[in-house]
Amino acid sequence: MPLQLVTGPANSGKAGVVLDAYRSRLDEEPILVVPSLEDVEHTQRELADGGAVFGTRVVRFKWLFDEIASRAGFRARVASDVQRELIAEEAVQSLDLRTLRRSSTRPGFVRATVRLMAELERSMIEPARFTQALRDWADNGPRHDYALEVAAIYSRYRQRLDDSGLCDQQLFEWRALDALRRHAPAWGKTPVFVYGFDDFTPLELDALETLSRIAGADVMVSLPYERGRVAFRAVSRVFEELSQLASAPPLELPPVSDHYAAESRDALHHLERSLFADSARKRKHGGAVRVLAAGGERAEVELVASEVLGLLRAGTPPGDVAVVYRDPSAYASVVEQVFGAYGIPFALERRLPFRQTALGRAALALLRCAALHGTETDLLAYLRAPGKLRNQALADWLESRVRVEGARSAAAARDIWEAERWKLDEIDHLARAASAGPARLIVELRAQLERLFSAPYKRQAHVLSGAEVEDARAFEAAAAALDGLGELDRADLGPRRLYDTLAELPVRLGERPQPDRVLVAPPERIRARRFDAVFVCGLEEGEFPRGGMPEPFLSDEDRRAIATATGLVLPVREDELDRERHLFYVAASRAERTLFLSSRFSDEEGNPQPASFFLEDARVLFTDIEPRRRSLSDIVWSPEEAPTEVEFERAVSAAGPRVMPPAPDGLSADRLLEKFREQEAFSASDLETYADCPVKWLVERQLRPLALEPDPEQMVRGRYAHEVLELTFRRLREETGSARVTRGNLAEAERIMREALRDRQSSFLLSPSQTRVRAAVRRLEFDLLAYLRHEAQRDGVFEPAELELRFGVGGEGLPAVPLPGDGISVRGVIDRIDTWNGWALVRDYKSGRSVYKAADWREKNRLQAALYMIAARELLGLKPAGGVYVPLAGSERRPRGLVSEELKEELGSDFFDNDFRSPDEVEEALREASATACELVGRVRRGDVHPCPDTCKWSSGGCQHPTICRHEE
């Protein structure tokens, strides 16, 4: 039976002819072949609307080949994409390549190899024919070795494929057609209809020929083609090939304009008839053809989104709107952001590597933790897998700990976790499986992958939606890949090879096209449909039309030379511009009511971008098309153009005068204020922090966010120095009977101090860098040695009595000290108290050079020494001889503070003269510190927390919480 060819330009009624013929033969269960899965679903809906429900089979070519194989009795295991790449990689590695040796080690070589293999098989070229053709082409010339190596790769690939007992998809289709040619009657009389294609592979053309000429089936093919039109030049080769298969001249349908909306018919039909014509009259566009111009990608998408939103609000169904990009995946992120923010339902399918999916990050992190020397971030990524932890704050806790403690491996992070949480036995299970070999590793990894995927939905009858569907697709892709890898039974599939393979595994994401969603797609995906409105976007030079993509193995020049020398014809890409013209024609002719043509006049940096000449080819057909523009500087919409309520509010805010919000009036939460009112004991350091900056006190002393890095060096150094000095003086007292350092026991004190440094070094968590830690410890050792030597030189009769005296802390030891206020007391830890004859000298260590003389206590909000003097009197019954701050660094080692001149001789010469005060002045300082502490507590209990950038003591060195504590003019 002959093949019947139906041709005509866009909107000439080809679909009607094919579908009518299809409907007329429903009793024979005909097959209708369309380009894509969404075309399958759309055509099925159209047939159902026309009353054709039973007996319809709408499929893609892949399914048609499966049906051919089934009827011809051909069976074969088809290799997955992952299996195919591994086989190709093995084929390349098994060859002793010389010319291609360097290239074969580069990323992408194997995938380029797979593409070449698929092309050769689609062209039905056997390895022997290919090898002979390349040998004849290269002869003994300079390309001889190169040609033989390319041919050897194809031969070895096919050999490895056969050894594995597999066929790739193209080989399966080829052999299925061979089987049908041997058993032609097996097809029966099932008619085949093909619609929506503008190009066919050699295999697909062979299938049409085999079905019509050999199997005797009725075959009807529609092809968008019109003789003499530039827009169809890329289709002319296919037209000639199909015409040769048909026994009768093609049915050439004339152009019609019935499909266009009445108000748009003249303009859109004129565009379809005149696009790319040498001469055409200009006509009025009537609003049917509109031009958008934007500065930058985001501005372009925002313009398109605002127009789409206008169409939807006017009643256009979302499924009747198409947004066309030459490569939609390049715009996926910004389209998702803008369309999502504007509330536009859309379908945009894209592919991401498995490693960039939520499930992929977790599964690959688990594999790295178990078998690939994973880092602490790998363990965190695994624990943050959806459903792994019911309380995600635990992962935040672990991140804080590993950062503060400087953990740099998964094992170290796991030790921190398991010390306080629970065992992560699944890591050990996977590690043991990796040691047992590839087969066991693949089985265990697949089981762990399934657990990770199902964890969020355990014991739930849950319907997946949104991002959950993407996780399901990621699981499906990875599970299928692991199953395929297991079938290969390869000994080299260790942890690293599995990781690399899964990491780059493509996963199809995004919503499927539906009638309730705007379709975002390339032009090839809309060629079999019409839409109420079509947006053709990204009309830039180099993007649409897209530049030629060179073939990595055989250039067009090589292919022409091979064809001339040997007669072996391989597809060439020299007609890329013709193909791009046709695709633009396809996109521009799909609109029934409105066509939008969008371009950018600059990139995101403001650099000019030339518009595609396709845009000018369309604009020249009409008069007075003024573009709607959105420039790079348009941060917000104008109030008149704002597409959403949120954008309108932003526009109004930007256009109006700047109004500062009222200053915060402090804390107001009843439960928080009640907590402060019930709290009696306050630490001296808390009160000093509050006096310095209430916001700093709120954040660091009350909210206490988890730290994500080690404490500042000054803080760590101070804690370390306190521990070392306490241990030094305590051991000195145990060994010599006195904690005082003298010239006589200085050597002993220095030895004890060095031992204390070593004993306490584990608490010195300054930095993950061990070099920096060692340097900091060395600096502190020098400073503490200098301090001990200064201690040995001091005179006076006071000796160390209390070390790190705790009061009101932790419910043990001495109680808090009450102050003359309503239920107010002070607590803390006194670094050291020196005593003599019932008198107490309070010493507070400062790890740096900064100390506070008595005259600065009020101005600098220093309360600690004075409050500790009160504590020594109330708790120990000692009279206050003074309170001083002791520097542990710098050249000046004398302490500063407040000391009683009544004991000037007993205290010795280690103090500055202007720090001495009379007994009355000492008592007045203590009363003032007590009153100030009570006043500060009163403010805390009232919730008096306000930003104070003008008076904050931290402002000169940079505010530590600028996003909270600030004001603006």
PDB file of N, CA and C in Angstrom, residues 557-614:
ATOM      1  N   GLU A 557      32.742  19.448   7.335  1.00  0.00           N
ATOM      2  CA  GLU A 557      33.703  19.304   6.244  1.00  0.00           C
ATOM      3  C   GLU A 557      34.147  17.852   6.113  1.00  0.00           C
ATOM      4  N   ASP A 558      34.395  17.203   7.265  1.00  0.00           N
ATOM      5  CA  ASP A 558      34.777  15.793   7.233  1.00  0.00           C
ATOM      6  C   ASP A 558      33.647  14.942   6.652  1.00  0.00           C
ATOM      7  N   ARG A 559      32.422  15.235   7.041  1.00  0.00           N
ATOM      8  CA  ARG A 559      31.287  14.425   6.592  1.00  0.00           C
ATOM      9  C   ARG A 559      31.086  14.570   5.078  1.00  0.00           C
ATOM     10  N   ARG A 560      31.242  15.776   4.579  1.00  0.00           N
ATOM     11  CA  ARG A 560      31.121  15.950   3.129  1.00  0.00           C
ATOM     12  C   ARG A 560      32.241  15.203   2.399  1.00  0.00           C
ATOM     13  N   ALA A 561      33.435  15.241   2.958  1.00  0.00           N
ATOM     14  CA  ALA A 561      34.558  14.533   2.334  1.00  0.00           C
ATOM     15  C   ALA A 561      34.343  13.022   2.371  1.00  0.00           C
ATOM     16  N   ILE A 562      33.796  12.521   3.459  1.00  0.00           N
ATOM     17  CA  ILE A 562      33.514  11.089   3.567  1.00  0.00           C
ATOM     18  C   ILE A 562      32.466  10.675   2.541  1.00  0.00           C
ATOM     19  N   ALA A 563      31.424  11.496   2.404  1.00  0.00           N
ATOM     20  CA  ALA A 563      30.373  11.193   1.431  1.00  0.00           C
ATOM     21  C   ALA A 563      30.942  11.177   0.012  1.00  0.00           C
ATOM     22  N   THR A 564      31.809  12.126  -0.291  1.00  0.00           N
ATOM     23  CA  THR A 564      32.398  12.194  -1.637  1.00  0.00           C
ATOM     24  C   THR A 564      33.300  11.001  -1.898  1.00  0.00           C
ATOM     25  N   ALA A 565      34.097  10.613  -0.900  1.00  0.00           N
ATOM     26  CA  ALA A 565      35.091   9.561  -1.083  1.00  0.00           C
ATOM     27  C   ALA A 565      34.499   8.171  -1.014  1.00  0.00           C
ATOM     28  N   THR A 566      33.462   7.977  -0.236  1.00  0.00           N
ATOM     29  CA  THR A 566      32.990   6.616   0.027  1.00  0.00           C
ATOM     30  C   THR A 566      31.515   6.401  -0.260  1.00  0.00           C
ATOM     31  N   GLY A 567      30.733   7.462  -0.397  1.00  0.00           N
ATOM     32  CA  GLY A 567      29.306   7.311  -0.587  1.00  0.00           C
ATOM     33  C   GLY A 567      28.537   7.160   0.709  1.00  0.00           C
ATOM     34  N   LEU A 568      29.219   7.143   1.842  1.00  0.00           N
ATOM     35  CA  LEU A 568      28.546   7.048   3.145  1.00  0.00           C
ATOM     36  C   LEU A 568      28.084   8.438   3.552  1.00  0.00           C
ATOM     37  N   VAL A 569      26.790   8.628   3.672  1.00  0.00           N
ATOM     38  CA  VAL A 569      26.230   9.954   3.943  1.00  0.00           C
ATOM     39  C   VAL A 569      25.893  10.069   5.427  1.00  0.00           C
ATOM     40  N   LEU A 570      26.499  11.021   6.065  1.00  0.00           N
ATOM     41  CA  LEU A 570      26.196  11.356   7.455  1.00  0.00           C
ATOM     42  C   LEU A 570      25.556  12.730   7.491  1.00  0.00           C
ATOM     43  N   PRO A 571      24.616  12.963   8.419  1.00  0.00           N
ATOM     44  CA  PRO A 571      23.953  14.277   8.489  1.00  0.00           C
ATOM     45  C   PRO A 571      24.969  15.393   8.722  1.00  0.00           C
ATOM     46  N   VAL A 572      24.772  16.515   8.070  1.00  0.00           N
ATOM     47  CA  VAL A 572      25.609  17.701   8.278  1.00  0.00           C
ATOM     48  C   VAL A 572      24.763  18.782   8.917  1.00  0.00           C
ATOM     49  N   ARG A 573      25.445  19.745   9.521  1.00  0.00           N
ATOM     50  CA  ARG A 573      24.747  20.781  10.258  1.00  0.00           C
ATOM     51  C   ARG A 573      24.839  22.145   9.587  1.00  0.00           C
ATOM     52  N   GLU A 574      25.178  22.151   8.315  1.00  0.00           N
ATOM     53  CA  GLU A 574      25.373  23.427   7.643  1.00  0.00           C
ATOM     54  C   GLU A 574      24.065  24.176   7.420  1.00  0.00           C
ATOM     55  N   ASP A 575      22.934  23.463   7.571  1.00  0.00           N
ATOM     56  CA  ASP A 575      21.644  24.113   7.350  1.00  0.00           C
ATOM     57  C   ASP A 575      21.021  24.578   8.652  1.00  0.00           C
ATOM     58  N   GLU A 576      21.838  24.837   9.687  1.00  0.00           N
ATOM     59  CA  GLU A 576      21.309  25.225  10.992  1.00  0.00           C
ATOM     60  C   GLU A 576      20.469  26.499  10.908  1.00  0.00           C
ATOM     61  N   LEU A 577      20.889  27.478  10.109  1.00  0.00           N
ATOM     62  CA  LEU A 577      20.128  28.714  10.010  1.00  0.00           C
ATOM     63  C   LEU A 577      18.755  28.454   9.405  1.00  0.00           C
ATOM     64  N   ASP A 578      18.705  27.590   8.397  1.00  0.00           N
ATOM     65  CA  ASP A 578      17.408  27.242   7.824  1.00  0.00           C
ATOM     66  C   ASP A 578      16.517  26.584   8.877  1.00  0.00           C
ATOM     67  N   ARG A 579      17.129  25.748   9.701  1.00  0.00           N
ATOM     68  CA  ARG A 579      16.351  25.088  10.762  1.00  0.00           C
ATOM     69  C   ARG A 579      15.841  26.103  11.775  1.00  0.00           C
ATOM     70  N   GLU A 580      16.682  27.064  12.141  1.00  0.00           N
ATOM     71  CA  GLU A 580      16.270  28.090  13.101  1.00  0.00           C
ATOM     72  C   GLU A 580      15.139  28.948  12.526  1.00  0.00           C
ATOM     73  N   ARG A 581      15.232  29.271  11.235  1.00  0.00           N
ATOM     74  CA  ARG A 581      14.159  30.031  10.590  1.00  0.00           C
ATOM     75  C   ARG A 581      12.841  29.264  10.666  1.00  0.00           C
ATOM     76  N   HIS A 582      12.913  27.978  10.394  1.00  0.00           N
ATOM     77  CA  HIS A 582      11.692  27.182  10.428  1.00  0.00           C
ATOM     78  C   HIS A 582      11.100  27.138  11.834  1.00  0.00           C
ATOM     79  N   LEU A 583      11.956  26.999  12.836  1.00  0.00           N
ATOM     80  CA  LEU A 583      11.456  26.946  14.212  1.00  0.00           C
ATOM     81  C   LEU A 583      10.818  28.268  14.616  1.00  0.00           C
ATOM     82  N   PHE A 584      11.397  29.382  14.181  1.00  0.00           N
ATOM     83  CA  PHE A 584      10.770  30.668  14.472  1.00  0.00           C
ATOM     84  C   PHE A 584       9.419  30.773  13.763  1.00  0.00           C
ATOM     85  N   TYR A 585       9.362  30.310  12.519  1.00  0.00           N
ATOM     86  CA  TYR A 585       8.092  30.299  11.794  1.00  0.00           C
ATOM     87  C   TYR A 585       7.059  29.456  12.545  1.00  0.00           C
ATOM     88  N   VAL A 586       7.487  28.299  13.031  1.00  0.00           N
ATOM     89  CA  VAL A 586       6.579  27.424  13.781  1.00  0.00           C
ATOM     90  C   VAL A 586       6.027  28.152  14.999  1.00  0.00           C
ATOM     91  N   ALA A 587       6.935  28.768  15.781  1.00  0.00           N
ATOM     92  CA  ALA A 587       6.495  29.448  16.998  1.00  0.00           C
ATOM     93  C   ALA A 587       5.591  30.628  16.690  1.00  0.00           C
ATOM     94  N   ALA A 588       5.943  31.398  15.652  1.00  0.00           N
ATOM     95  CA  ALA A 588       5.171  32.603  15.329  1.00  0.00           C
ATOM     96  C   ALA A 588       3.817  32.274  14.712  1.00  0.00           C
ATOM     97  N   SER A 589       3.635  31.076  14.189  1.00  0.00           N
ATOM     98  CA  SER A 589       2.379  30.730  13.517  1.00  0.00           C
ATOM     99  C   SER A 589       1.433  29.933  14.405  1.00  0.00           C
ATOM    100  N   ARG A 590       1.807  29.722  15.677  1.00  0.00           N
ATOM    101  CA  ARG A 590       0.960  28.916  16.559  1.00  0.00           C
ATOM    102  C   ARG A 590      -0.107  29.744  17.271  1.00  0.00           C
ATOM    103  N   ALA A 591      -0.018  31.073  17.207  1.00  0.00           N
ATOM    104  CA  ALA A 591      -0.966  31.923  17.942  1.00  0.00           C
ATOM    105  C   ALA A 591      -2.233  32.115  17.129  1.00  0.00           C
ATOM    106  N   GLU A 592      -3.391  32.020  17.792  1.00  0.00           N
ATOM    107  CA  GLU A 592      -4.679  32.254  17.146  1.00  0.00           C
ATOM    108  C   GLU A 592      -5.207  33.662  17.402  1.00  0.00           C
ATOM    109  N   ARG A 593      -4.727  34.281  18.499  1.00  0.00           N
ATOM    110  CA  ARG A 593      -5.267  35.601  18.840  1.00  0.00           C
ATOM    111  C   ARG A 593      -4.169  36.650  19.002  1.00  0.00           C
ATOM    112  N   THR A 594      -3.111  36.326  19.747  1.00  0.00           N
ATOM    113  CA  THR A 594      -2.070  37.323  20.015  1.00  0.00           C
ATOM    114  C   THR A 594      -0.699  36.671  19.976  1.00  0.00           C
ATOM    115  N   LEU A 595       0.228  37.341  19.306  1.00  0.00           N
ATOM    116  CA  LEU A 595       1.620  36.906  19.260  1.00  0.00           C
ATOM    117  C   LEU A 595       2.482  37.977  19.900  1.00  0.00           C
ATOM    118  N   PHE A 596       3.265  37.577  20.898  1.00  0.00           N
ATOM    119  CA  PHE A 596       4.194  38.480  21.575  1.00  0.00           C
ATOM    120  C   PHE A 596       5.613  38.106  21.167  1.00  0.00           C
ATOM    121  N   LEU A 597       6.383  39.098  20.755  1.00  0.00           N
ATOM    122  CA  LEU A 597       7.780  38.892  20.390  1.00  0.00           C
ATOM    123  C   LEU A 597       8.644  39.665  21.380  1.00  0.00           C
ATOM    124  N   SER A 598       9.474  38.958  22.111  1.00  0.00           N
ATOM    125  CA  SER A 598      10.205  39.568  23.228  1.00  0.00           C
ATOM    126  C   SER A 598      11.710  39.479  23.009  1.00  0.00           C
ATOM    127  N   SER A 599      12.384  40.582  23.302  1.00  0.00           N
ATOM    128  CA  SER A 599      13.851  40.617  23.192  1.00  0.00           C
ATOM    129  C   SER A 599      14.415  41.453  24.323  1.00  0.00           C
ATOM    130  N   ARG A 600      15.739  41.468  24.436  1.00  0.00           N
ATOM    131  CA  ARG A 600      16.426  42.261  25.464  1.00  0.00           C
ATOM    132  C   ARG A 600      17.378  43.234  24.774  1.00  0.00           C
ATOM    133  N   PHE A 601      17.363  44.467  25.205  1.00  0.00           N
ATOM    134  CA  PHE A 601      18.293  45.437  24.631  1.00  0.00           C
ATOM    135  C   PHE A 601      19.577  45.556  25.444  1.00  0.00           C
ATOM    136  N   SER A 602      19.650  44.859  26.595  1.00  0.00           N
ATOM    137  CA  SER A 602      20.889  44.830  27.381  1.00  0.00           C
ATOM    138  C   SER A 602      20.895  43.576  28.224  1.00  0.00           C
ATOM    139  N   ASP A 603      22.086  43.230  28.722  1.00  0.00           N
ATOM    140  CA  ASP A 603      22.163  42.116  29.659  1.00  0.00           C
ATOM    141  C   ASP A 603      22.028  42.644  31.081  1.00  0.00           C
ATOM    142  N   GLU A 604      22.241  41.791  32.073  1.00  0.00           N
ATOM    143  CA  GLU A 604      22.062  42.183  33.469  1.00  0.00           C
ATOM    144  C   GLU A 604      23.102  43.195  33.936  1.00  0.00           C
ATOM    145  N   GLU A 605      24.195  43.327  33.203  1.00  0.00           N
ATOM    146  CA  GLU A 605      25.231  44.296  33.542  1.00  0.00           C
ATOM    147  C   GLU A 605      25.067  45.609  32.793  1.00  0.00           C
ATOM    148  N   GLY A 606      24.043  45.703  31.959  1.00  0.00           N
ATOM    149  CA  GLY A 606      23.813  46.916  31.197  1.00  0.00           C
ATOM    150  C   GLY A 606      24.523  46.951  29.856  1.00  0.00           C
ATOM    151  N   ASN A 607      25.223  45.881  29.492  1.00  0.00           N
ATOM    152  CA  ASN A 607      25.895  45.842  28.197  1.00  0.00           C
ATOM    153  C   ASN A 607      24.879  45.647  27.072  1.00  0.00           C
ATOM    154  N   PRO A 608      25.007  46.396  25.986  1.00  0.00           N
ATOM    155  CA  PRO A 608      24.012  46.285  24.900  1.00  0.00           C
ATOM    156  C   PRO A 608      23.979  44.877  24.316  1.00  0.00           C
ATOM    157  N   GLN A 609      22.774  44.451  23.917  1.00  0.00           N
ATOM    158  CA  GLN A 609      22.599  43.160  23.264  1.00  0.00           C
ATOM    159  C   GLN A 609      21.847  43.363  21.954  1.00  0.00           C
ATOM    160  N   PRO A 610      22.372  42.849  20.854  1.00  0.00           N
ATOM    161  CA  PRO A 610      21.659  42.998  19.578  1.00  0.00           C
ATOM    162  C   PRO A 610      20.469  42.051  19.505  1.00  0.00           C
ATOM    163  N   ALA A 611      19.359  42.572  19.023  1.00  0.00           N
ATOM    164  CA  ALA A 611      18.163  41.749  18.856  1.00  0.00           C
ATOM    165  C   ALA A 611      18.327  40.812  17.672  1.00  0.00           C
ATOM    166  N   SER A 612      17.596  39.717  17.708  1.00  0.00           N
ATOM    167  CA  SER A 612      17.616  38.758  16.614  1.00  0.00           C
ATOM    168  C   SER A 612      17.058  39.399  15.346  1.00  0.00           C
ATOM    169  N   PHE A 613      17.635  39.041  14.209  1.00  0.00           N
ATOM    170  CA  PHE A 613      17.085  39.561  12.954  1.00  0.00           C
ATOM    171  C   PHE A 613      15.716  38.943  12.666  1.00  0.00           C
ATOM    172  N   PHE A 614      15.373  37.840  13.357  1.00  0.00           N
ATOM    173  CA  PHE A 614      14.027  37.292  13.226  1.00  0.00           C
ATOM    174  C   PHE A 614      12.986  38.312  13.692  1.00  0.00           C
TER     175      PHE A 614
END
